[in-house]
Coordinates of C-alpha atoms in Angstrom, one line a residue:
Chain A
M216 CA -57.7 7.1 19.8
A217 CA -55.0 9.0 21.6
D218 CA -54.3 10.9 18.4
V219 CA -57.8 12.0 18.1
L220 CA -57.8 13.2 21.7
S221 CA -54.6 15.2 21.4
V222 CA -56.0 16.7 18.3
G223 CA -59.1 17.8 20.2
V224 CA -57.0 19.4 23.0
N225 CA -54.9 21.1 20.4
L226 CA -58.0 22.5 18.7
E227 CA -59.1 24.0 22.0
A228 CA -55.7 25.6 22.5
F229 CA -55.9 26.8 18.9
A230 CA -59.2 28.6 19.6
Q231 CA -57.8 30.2 22.7
A232 CA -54.7 31.2 20.9
I233 CA -56.7 32.8 18.1
S234 CA -58.7 34.9 20.6
A235 CA -55.4 35.8 22.3
I236 CA -54.1 37.1 19.0
Q237 CA -57.2 39.2 18.6
A238 CA -56.8 40.6 22.1
L239 CA -53.1 41.4 21.3
R240 CA -54.0 43.1 18.1
S241 CA -56.6 45.3 19.7
S242 CA -54.3 46.3 22.6
V243 CA -51.6 47.2 20.1
S244 CA -54.0 49.3 18.1
R245 CA -55.0 51.0 21.3
V246 CA -51.4 52.0 21.9
F247 CA -51.2 53.6 18.5
D248 CA -54.6 55.3 19.0
C249 CA -53.3 56.8 22.2
L250 CA -50.2 58.0 20.4
K251 CA -52.2 59.4 17.6
D252 CA -54.6 61.4 19.9
G253 CA -51.7 62.9 21.7
M254 CA -52.1 64.9 24.9
Q255 CA -55.7 65.7 25.9
N256 CA -56.9 69.1 27.0
K257 CA -56.2 69.5 30.7
E258 CA -55.9 72.7 32.8
T259 CA -52.1 72.6 33.3
L260 CA -49.3 71.3 31.0
E261 CA -48.1 69.1 33.8
G262 CA -51.5 67.5 34.2
R263 CA -51.7 66.9 30.5
E264 CA -48.3 65.1 30.4
K265 CA -49.1 63.0 33.5
A266 CA -52.4 61.9 32.2
F267 CA -50.9 60.9 28.8
I268 CA -48.0 59.0 30.3
A269 CA -50.3 57.1 32.6
H270 CA -52.6 56.2 29.7
F271 CA -49.7 55.1 27.5
Q272 CA -48.2 53.0 30.3
D273 CA -51.6 51.2 30.9
N274 CA -51.8 50.4 27.2
L275 CA -48.2 49.0 27.0
H276 CA -48.9 46.9 30.1
S277 CA -52.0 45.3 28.4
V278 CA -49.9 44.6 25.3
N279 CA -47.3 42.9 27.5
R280 CA -50.0 40.9 29.2
D281 CA -51.7 39.7 26.0
L282 CA -48.3 38.8 24.5
N283 CA -47.4 36.6 27.5
E284 CA -50.8 34.9 27.3
L285 CA -50.2 34.2 23.6
E286 CA -46.8 32.7 24.3
R287 CA -48.2 30.5 27.0
L288 CA -50.9 29.2 24.6
S289 CA -48.5 28.7 21.7
N290 CA -46.6 26.2 23.9
L291 CA -49.8 24.3 24.5
V292 CA -50.6 24.1 20.7
G293 CA -47.2 22.5 20.1
K294 CA -45.7 21.7 16.7
P295 CA -47.7 18.6 15.6
S296 CA -46.7 18.6 12.0
E297 CA -43.0 18.8 12.3
N298 CA -42.2 15.2 13.0
H299 CA -44.3 13.9 10.1
P300 CA -42.1 12.5 7.3
L301 CA -44.2 14.3 4.7
H302 CA -44.1 17.6 6.7
N303 CA -47.1 19.7 6.2
S304 CA -48.6 17.5 3.4
G305 CA -48.9 14.9 6.1
L306 CA -51.8 16.9 7.4
L307 CA -53.8 15.7 4.4
S308 CA -54.3 12.5 6.3
L309 CA -56.5 14.4 8.7
D310 CA -59.0 15.0 6.0
P311 CA -62.1 13.1 7.1
V312 CA -63.6 12.7 3.6
Q313 CA -61.1 10.1 2.3
D314 CA -63.5 8.7 -0.3
K315 CA -64.1 11.9 -2.1
T316 CA -60.6 13.3 -2.1
P317 CA -58.1 10.4 -1.9
L318 CA -55.2 12.9 -2.1
Y319 CA -53.2 11.5 0.8
S320 CA -53.0 7.9 -0.5
Q321 CA -52.2 9.3 -4.0
L322 CA -49.5 11.4 -2.5
L323 CA -48.0 8.4 -0.7
Q324 CA -48.0 6.4 -4.0
A325 CA -46.3 9.2 -5.9
Y326 CA -43.7 9.5 -3.1
K327 CA -42.9 5.8 -3.2
W328 CA -42.8 5.8 -7.0
S329 CA -40.4 8.8 -7.2
N330 CA -38.2 7.2 -4.5
K331 CA -38.0 4.0 -6.6
L332 CA -37.4 5.9 -9.8
Q333 CA -34.5 7.7 -8.2
Y334 CA -33.0 4.4 -7.0
H335 CA -33.3 2.8 -10.4
A336 CA -31.9 5.8 -12.2
G337 CA -28.9 5.7 -9.9
L338 CA -28.3 2.0 -10.7
A339 CA -28.8 2.6 -14.4
S340 CA -26.4 5.6 -14.5
G341 CA -23.8 3.5 -12.7
L342 CA -24.1 0.7 -15.2
L343 CA -24.1 3.0 -18.2
N344 CA -21.0 4.7 -17.0
Q345 CA -19.1 1.4 -17.2
Q346 CA -19.9 1.0 -20.9
S347 CA -18.2 3.6 -23.0
L348 CA -20.7 4.2 -25.7
K349 CA -19.7 7.7 -26.3
R350 CA -19.1 8.6 -29.9
S351 CA -17.0 11.7 -29.4
A352 CA -15.6 14.0 -26.7
N353 CA -18.3 16.5 -27.2
Q354 CA -21.0 14.2 -25.9
M355 CA -19.2 13.5 -22.6
G356 CA -21.0 16.4 -21.0
V357 CA -20.0 17.7 -17.7
S358 CA -17.2 15.3 -17.0
A359 CA -15.5 16.2 -20.1
K360 CA -15.0 19.7 -18.9
R361 CA -12.9 18.5 -16.0
R362 CA -10.4 16.7 -18.2
P363 CA -10.5 18.4 -21.6
K364 CA -7.4 16.7 -22.9
A365 CA -9.0 13.2 -22.8
Q366 CA -9.8 13.1 -26.5
P367 CA -10.3 9.5 -27.9
T368 CA -7.3 8.5 -30.0
T369 CA -9.7 7.3 -32.7
L370 CA -10.6 10.9 -33.4
V371 CA -7.1 11.8 -34.5
L372 CA -6.6 9.2 -37.1
P373 CA -4.4 10.4 -40.1
P374 CA -6.4 11.3 -43.2
Q375 CA -4.5 8.7 -45.2
Y376 CA -5.8 5.9 -43.0
V377 CA -9.4 7.2 -43.5
D378 CA -8.9 7.3 -47.3
D379 CA -7.6 3.7 -47.2
V380 CA -10.6 2.4 -45.2
I381 CA -13.1 4.2 -47.5
S382 CA -11.5 3.0 -50.7
R383 CA -11.4 -0.6 -49.4
I384 CA -15.2 -0.3 -48.7
D385 CA -15.7 1.2 -52.1
R386 CA -14.0 -1.8 -53.7
M387 CA -16.0 -4.2 -51.6
F388 CA -19.4 -3.3 -53.1
P389 CA -19.4 -3.0 -56.9
E390 CA -22.9 -1.5 -57.1
M391 CA -21.9 1.3 -54.7
S392 CA -19.6 4.1 -55.6
I393 CA -18.1 6.3 -52.9
H394 CA -16.6 9.7 -53.7
L395 CA -14.5 11.2 -50.9
S396 CA -13.8 14.9 -50.6
R397 CA -12.5 17.2 -48.0
P398 CA -14.0 20.6 -48.6
N399 CA -13.5 21.8 -45.0
G400 CA -10.1 20.8 -43.6
T401 CA -9.5 17.3 -42.5
S402 CA -13.0 16.1 -42.1
A403 CA -14.1 13.9 -45.0
M404 CA -17.4 14.0 -46.8
L405 CA -18.6 11.1 -48.8
L406 CA -21.0 11.0 -51.7
V407 CA -22.3 7.4 -51.9
T408 CA -24.2 6.5 -55.1
L409 CA -26.1 3.3 -54.7
G410 CA -27.0 1.8 -58.1
K411 CA -29.6 4.0 -59.7
V412 CA -31.7 4.1 -56.6
L413 CA -30.3 6.8 -54.2
K414 CA -27.5 9.0 -53.2
V415 CA -26.2 9.4 -49.7
I416 CA -24.2 12.3 -48.3
V417 CA -22.1 11.2 -45.4
V418 CA -20.4 13.7 -43.2
M419 CA -17.4 12.2 -41.3
R420 CA -15.3 13.2 -38.4
S421 CA -12.2 11.1 -38.7
L422 CA -13.8 7.7 -39.0
F423 CA -16.9 8.6 -37.2
I424 CA -20.1 9.3 -39.2
D425 CA -21.6 12.5 -37.9
R426 CA -24.5 12.9 -40.3
T427 CA -26.1 11.3 -43.3
I428 CA -28.7 12.6 -45.8
V429 CA -30.4 10.3 -48.3
K430 CA -31.6 11.7 -51.6
G431 CA -33.0 10.4 -54.8
Y432 CA -30.8 9.3 -57.7
N433 CA -32.1 12.2 -59.8
E434 CA -32.0 14.8 -57.1
N435 CA -29.4 17.5 -56.9
V436 CA -26.9 17.0 -54.1
Y437 CA -24.8 20.1 -54.8
T438 CA -25.4 23.7 -53.7
E439 CA -25.3 26.5 -56.3
D440 CA -21.6 27.1 -55.7
G441 CA -20.8 23.4 -56.4
K442 CA -20.3 22.2 -52.9
L443 CA -22.0 19.1 -51.4
D444 CA -25.3 20.3 -49.9
I445 CA -25.3 18.7 -46.5
W446 CA -28.3 20.6 -45.1
S447 CA -31.3 20.4 -47.4
K448 CA -33.5 17.2 -47.3
S449 CA -34.9 15.2 -50.1
N450 CA -38.1 16.3 -51.9
Y451 CA -39.4 12.8 -51.7
Q452 CA -41.1 11.3 -48.6
V453 CA -39.4 7.9 -49.2
F454 CA -36.0 9.4 -48.9
Q455 CA -36.8 11.5 -46.0
K456 CA -37.9 8.3 -44.2
V457 CA -34.8 6.5 -45.3
T458 CA -32.7 9.4 -44.0
D459 CA -34.4 9.0 -40.6
H460 CA -33.6 5.3 -40.6
A461 CA -30.0 5.9 -41.6
T462 CA -29.6 8.2 -38.7
T463 CA -31.0 5.5 -36.4
A464 CA -28.5 3.1 -38.0
L465 CA -25.6 5.4 -37.1
L466 CA -26.6 5.2 -33.5
H467 CA -27.0 1.5 -33.7
Y468 CA -23.7 0.5 -35.2
Q469 CA -21.3 1.4 -32.4
L470 CA -17.9 0.0 -31.6
P471 CA -15.6 2.9 -30.4
Q472 CA -12.5 0.8 -30.5
M473 CA -12.9 -0.3 -34.1
P474 CA -14.4 2.7 -36.1
D475 CA -13.6 1.1 -39.5
V476 CA -15.8 -1.9 -38.7
V477 CA -18.6 0.6 -37.8
V478 CA -18.3 2.3 -41.2
R479 CA -18.2 -1.0 -43.0
S480 CA -21.3 -2.3 -41.2
F481 CA -23.2 0.9 -41.9
M482 CA -22.3 0.7 -45.6
T483 CA -23.3 -3.0 -45.7
W484 CA -26.7 -2.0 -44.2
L485 CA -27.0 0.9 -46.6
R486 CA -26.4 -1.3 -49.6
S487 CA -29.5 -3.3 -48.8
Y488 CA -31.5 -0.3 -50.1
I489 CA -30.5 -1.3 -53.7
K490 CA -33.9 -3.1 -53.7
L491 CA -35.7 -0.2 -52.1
F492 CA -38.5 -0.3 -54.8
Q493 CA -38.3 -4.0 -55.6
A494 CA -38.5 -5.7 -52.2
P495 CA -42.0 -6.3 -50.7
C496 CA -42.4 -6.0 -46.9
Q497 CA -41.3 -9.3 -45.2
R498 CA -44.2 -9.0 -42.8
C499 CA -47.3 -7.9 -44.7
G500 CA -46.0 -9.0 -48.1
K501 CA -47.1 -5.7 -49.7
F502 CA -45.2 -3.0 -51.5
L503 CA -47.0 0.0 -50.3
Q504 CA -48.2 1.2 -47.0
D505 CA -49.6 4.8 -46.8
G506 CA -48.0 5.4 -50.1
L507 CA -44.5 4.4 -49.0
P508 CA -42.5 1.3 -49.9
P509 CA -40.8 -0.7 -47.1
T510 CA -38.2 1.8 -46.0
W511 CA -36.9 -0.1 -43.0
R512 CA -34.0 -2.6 -43.2
D513 CA -33.4 -4.9 -40.3
F514 CA -29.9 -4.2 -38.8
R515 CA -29.1 -7.9 -38.5
T516 CA -30.9 -9.7 -41.3
L517 CA -31.2 -6.7 -43.7
E518 CA -34.7 -7.7 -44.5
A519 CA -37.2 -5.1 -45.8
F520 CA -40.1 -3.9 -43.6
H521 CA -42.5 -1.1 -43.5
D522 CA -41.8 1.4 -40.7
T523 CA -44.9 0.1 -38.9
C524 CA -44.4 -3.5 -39.7
R525 CA -41.0 -3.9 -38.0
Q526 CA -40.9 -5.5 -34.5
Chain B
S32 CA -44.5 6.6 -64.9
S33 CA -47.2 4.6 -66.5
V34 CA -49.9 5.9 -68.9
S35 CA -52.9 3.8 -69.4
Q36 CA -56.5 3.9 -70.6
M37 CA -59.4 3.5 -68.3
P38 CA -62.4 2.1 -70.1
V39 CA -65.6 4.1 -69.6
A40 CA -67.7 2.4 -67.0
E41 CA -70.8 0.7 -68.4
G42 CA -73.8 2.9 -68.5
K43 CA -71.8 6.0 -67.6
S44 CA -70.5 8.9 -69.5
V45 CA -66.8 9.8 -69.8
Q46 CA -67.4 12.7 -67.4
Q47 CA -69.1 10.5 -64.8
T48 CA -66.3 7.9 -65.0
V49 CA -63.7 10.6 -64.5
E50 CA -65.6 11.8 -61.5
L51 CA -65.7 8.3 -60.1
L52 CA -62.0 7.9 -60.4
T53 CA -61.1 11.3 -58.9
R54 CA -63.4 10.6 -56.0
K55 CA -61.6 7.3 -55.4
L56 CA -58.3 9.1 -55.4
E57 CA -59.5 11.7 -52.9
M58 CA -60.8 9.0 -50.6
L59 CA -57.3 7.5 -50.8
G60 CA -56.0 10.7 -49.4
A61 CA -54.6 12.2 -52.7
E62 CA -54.4 16.0 -52.9
K63 CA -55.4 18.1 -55.9
Q64 CA -52.5 20.0 -57.4
G65 CA -53.7 22.0 -60.4
T66 CA -54.4 20.7 -63.9
F67 CA -52.5 19.2 -66.7
C68 CA -52.7 18.9 -70.5
V69 CA -51.0 16.7 -73.1
D70 CA -51.7 17.4 -76.8
C71 CA -50.6 15.7 -80.0
E72 CA -50.7 16.7 -83.6
T73 CA -50.0 14.3 -86.5
Y74 CA -47.9 15.2 -89.6
H75 CA -47.5 13.4 -92.9
T76 CA -44.4 13.3 -94.9
A77 CA -45.3 15.5 -97.9
A78 CA -46.0 13.6 -101.1
S79 CA -43.3 15.5 -103.0
T80 CA -40.5 14.1 -100.9
L81 CA -41.6 10.6 -101.3
G82 CA -41.4 8.3 -104.3
S83 CA -37.7 8.3 -105.3
Q84 CA -36.7 5.7 -102.8
G85 CA -40.1 4.2 -102.7
Q86 CA -40.4 4.5 -99.0
A87 CA -43.8 4.7 -97.3
G88 CA -45.0 7.9 -95.8
K89 CA -44.1 8.0 -92.1
L90 CA -46.2 9.7 -89.5
M91 CA -44.7 12.2 -87.2
Y92 CA -46.3 13.3 -83.9
V93 CA -45.6 16.6 -82.4
M94 CA -46.6 16.7 -78.7
H95 CA -46.7 19.1 -75.8
D96 CA -46.9 18.3 -72.1
S97 CA -47.8 20.9 -69.5
E98 CA -45.4 19.1 -67.1
Y99 CA -42.5 20.3 -69.4
P100 CA -43.9 23.7 -70.5
L101 CA -40.7 24.8 -72.3
S102 CA -40.3 21.7 -74.4
C103 CA -41.9 20.2 -77.5
F104 CA -41.6 16.5 -78.4
A105 CA -41.4 15.2 -81.9
L106 CA -41.8 11.4 -82.3
F107 CA -42.0 8.8 -85.0
E108 CA -43.8 5.6 -84.4
N109 CA -41.2 3.1 -83.1
G110 CA -38.7 5.7 -84.0
P111 CA -36.6 8.3 -82.2
C112 CA -38.0 11.0 -80.0
L113 CA -36.7 14.5 -80.4
I114 CA -37.0 16.9 -77.4
A115 CA -36.8 20.5 -78.6
D116 CA -37.7 24.0 -77.4
T117 CA -41.3 25.2 -77.9
N118 CA -40.1 27.2 -81.0
F119 CA -40.1 23.9 -82.7
D120 CA -43.8 24.6 -83.6
V121 CA -42.7 27.6 -85.7
L122 CA -40.1 25.5 -87.4
M123 CA -42.8 22.9 -88.4
V124 CA -44.7 25.7 -90.2
K125 CA -41.6 26.4 -92.2
L126 CA -41.1 22.7 -93.0
K127 CA -44.5 22.6 -94.7
G128 CA -42.9 21.3 -97.8
F129 CA -41.7 18.2 -96.0
F130 CA -44.2 17.7 -93.3
Q131 CA -47.9 18.4 -93.6
S132 CA -50.3 18.6 -90.8
A133 CA -53.1 16.0 -91.0
K134 CA -56.5 17.5 -90.9
A135 CA -58.4 17.5 -87.7
S136 CA -55.8 15.2 -86.2
K137 CA -55.3 17.1 -83.0
I138 CA -56.0 15.0 -80.0
E139 CA -55.5 16.0 -76.4
T140 CA -56.1 15.0 -72.8
R141 CA -56.9 17.4 -70.0
G142 CA -57.6 16.9 -66.4
T143 CA -56.5 17.2 -62.8
R144 CA -53.2 16.4 -61.2
Y145 CA -53.2 14.6 -57.9
Q146 CA -50.4 14.1 -55.4
Y147 CA -50.4 11.1 -53.1
C148 CA -47.1 10.8 -51.1
D149 CA -44.5 10.5 -53.9
F150 CA -47.1 9.5 -56.5
L151 CA -48.3 11.9 -59.1
V152 CA -51.6 10.9 -60.6
K153 CA -53.1 12.5 -63.7
V154 CA -56.6 11.6 -64.7
G155 CA -57.6 13.2 -68.0
T156 CA -60.4 13.2 -70.6
V157 CA -59.1 12.5 -74.1
T158 CA -60.8 14.7 -76.6
M159 CA -60.6 14.8 -80.4
G160 CA -62.1 17.9 -81.9
T161 CA -65.0 18.6 -79.5
S162 CA -66.0 15.1 -78.5
A163 CA -64.7 13.2 -75.5
R164 CA -63.3 9.8 -76.6
G165 CA -61.9 8.2 -73.5
I166 CA -60.0 8.5 -70.2
S167 CA -56.2 8.5 -69.7
V168 CA -54.6 7.7 -66.4
E169 CA -51.0 8.5 -65.8
V170 CA -49.2 7.5 -62.6
E171 CA -45.8 8.7 -61.9
Y172 CA -43.5 7.6 -59.1
G173 CA -40.9 10.3 -58.7
P174 CA -38.3 8.8 -56.5
C175 CA -37.5 5.8 -58.8
V176 CA -35.6 6.5 -62.0
V177 CA -35.5 2.9 -63.4
A178 CA -39.0 2.0 -64.6
S179 CA -38.7 -1.7 -64.4
D180 CA -37.5 -1.4 -60.7
C181 CA -40.7 0.0 -59.5
W182 CA -43.3 -1.7 -61.7
S183 CA -44.6 -4.0 -59.0
L184 CA -44.9 -1.1 -56.7
L185 CA -46.8 0.9 -59.3
L186 CA -49.0 -2.0 -60.1
E187 CA -50.0 -2.3 -56.5
F188 CA -50.9 1.4 -56.4
L189 CA -52.8 1.1 -59.7
Q190 CA -54.8 -1.9 -58.4
N191 CA -55.8 0.2 -55.4
F192 CA -57.9 2.6 -57.5
L193 CA -58.3 1.1 -60.9
G194 CA -59.4 -2.3 -59.6
S195 CA -59.9 -4.8 -62.4
H196 CA -58.9 -2.3 -65.1
T197 CA -55.2 -2.3 -64.0
P198 CA -53.1 -2.3 -67.2
G199 CA -50.2 -4.5 -68.0
A200 CA -46.6 -3.2 -68.0
P201 CA -46.1 -0.5 -70.6
T202 CA -43.8 -1.6 -73.4
V203 CA -41.3 1.1 -72.8
F204 CA -40.6 -0.4 -69.4
G205 CA -39.3 -3.6 -70.8
N206 CA -37.4 -2.1 -73.8
R207 CA -34.4 -0.8 -72.1
H208 CA -33.5 -2.7 -69.0
D209 CA -32.3 -0.5 -66.1
A210 CA -32.1 2.6 -68.2
V211 CA -33.0 5.9 -66.7
Y212 CA -36.6 6.8 -67.4
G213 CA -37.2 10.2 -69.1
P214 CA -39.9 12.5 -70.2
A215 CA -39.7 11.0 -73.7
D216 CA -40.8 7.6 -72.4
T217 CA -43.9 9.2 -71.0
M218 CA -44.6 10.9 -74.4
V219 CA -44.2 7.5 -76.2
Q220 CA -46.9 6.1 -73.9
Y221 CA -49.2 9.0 -74.6
M222 CA -48.7 8.6 -78.3
E223 CA -49.5 4.9 -78.2
L224 CA -52.6 5.7 -76.1
F225 CA -53.8 8.4 -78.5
N226 CA -53.3 6.1 -81.5
K227 CA -55.2 3.3 -79.8
I228 CA -58.1 5.7 -79.1
R229 CA -58.0 7.0 -82.7
K230 CA -58.3 3.5 -84.0
Q231 CA -61.3 2.8 -81.8
Q232 CA -63.0 5.7 -83.5
Q233 CA -62.3 4.4 -87.0
V234 CA -63.9 1.0 -86.4
P235 CA -67.5 1.6 -85.8
V236 CA -68.5 0.0 -82.5
A237 CA -71.0 -2.7 -83.1
G238 CA -74.2 -2.5 -81.1
I239 CA -74.1 0.9 -79.5
R240 CA -76.2 0.9 -76.4

C-alpha cells in the first residue's frame, strides 16, 4: 500500500517537474530570442544599450529561477529504480496488465535460469579440468599459450616405436593389412585394407590418430601424383557414413597415457566392419534402412546397428 | 549386381508392367538417372571350320553395355568372357569365315536407370526385332565388390519392390567364392536372361489369353 502511495506522490512530482522543464525551455529560448533581436531602436545609443542589458538580465534571472525550481522538484521525484536488483527492468513489475503481458515473471524466470546455468557451468568446468582428456597441445586453448613448452611426451615418440606398434597390430589381424608411409616428415599415414570390404586412410600424429577416411575397396585412394588422397570423401553413401562413425570412434577411444592401446582399440573396432554388408541390424533385424546397411558398430560389443537403431 | 526377369503382370502389357515397376521405384525415393541399353548378337561357328575334330558348333555372344561404352564383350555359354575394345565389332566382320552372325538374333533391353542411395536399378524392356518379349531388372550395389557378401542385402532390397517375384541368387554369385565381381559377371547374367527369353519364344505358349 505504501508503495502505491509513494508512487502516486512521485507521479505528481513528475508532472510538476515536466512543466518546470517546459518553463525552463521557454525561458532559455527567450534569452536566445533577445540575443537574436539585438538592440531595439531607441533615440540614443545609451538608451538602446541600457534597455537591451536590462531585458537580457531579466531573461537570465527567469532562467535561473526555473532551473532552481526544476532542481527542487527533481529531489522530490527521487531515484526509485536504482535500488531494484533488476535495475530499470524492475519497472516492468509496475505494469498493471500482468495477464496480457507476463513479461516480468518471464524475466525473473530467465534470470534465475541463467544464474543456475552459470553456476553449473562453473562446476562442470572445474571437474573437466581435473580430467586430462586433451588429445594434443593444440587443443589446450588459452592456457596453452601461457606455457607453450608443455607438450605431452606422447607426442614426441620416436618413429621406430610407432612403426613397431603398427606392425604388431598388423600381425594381430590377418584379414586386415596396414601399409605405413611417411610422405610428409615424421607423421605416419596408414592405408588399412579390410578384407575386400573397405579401405581406410588414417592420418597419424605420433601415435595419435588425427583423421580417418573410409572408402570402398574398389575406390581410388591415391591422388594423380601417386600420393595418398587424404581429403576427398567416398562416392558411396555407406562409406561416408562409416567415415563419420570412425571419426566418432576416434573421440571415443581416449587414453592419453597409453596411445598404443588407443590405436589397437580403434583398429579392433574398425575390424568389425569386415561384415559391413553381411550383418543385419541387431535391433530391427533388417539389412537396409533408408537404403543403407547397418553402419554403426557398438564401441563395446562391436554389434551392428543402423544409425537410427542404436541406443 | 543381380540381373533377373520380371514376369509380365497378369492382364497387363509389358509397357504397363514396366510403368508399374518404375512407379514403385519412384515411390521408394529412387531418382531417375538417364537411360541404359544392353544388346546381344549371336554368332555360329562357321560350318567350314567344323567337322575335322567332330566338335559341335559353339555359340558365341557379342554384347554391349551402355554402362561400359568403350567395351565390347564376347562370351561363350559356360565359357570364358572376353572384354575388348569396341573395334571388336569390326574384327568380327573380318572373321566371317569362322563366325557367322545368326539371322535376326539380335536381342536387346532398353530402359531407365534409377539411383537409390548406393543402389543402381535398371528396369528395361527386352525386345527381339520389333516385339517386346519381357522385362529385365538389374540391381547393382556399388560399394560391395564381393557378390556373395551382399546377396542378403540385395535380396532385401529386391523384395521391397519386386514382392513375390524376387529371384533366387544368380549362379555367378555362387561360382567363385569371395572373388571380386566384375562387368563380365553382369554380362553373363544378361546372356542367360536373353537365352531364357529366347527359349520362351520358341515354345509356343499354351492357352494364350
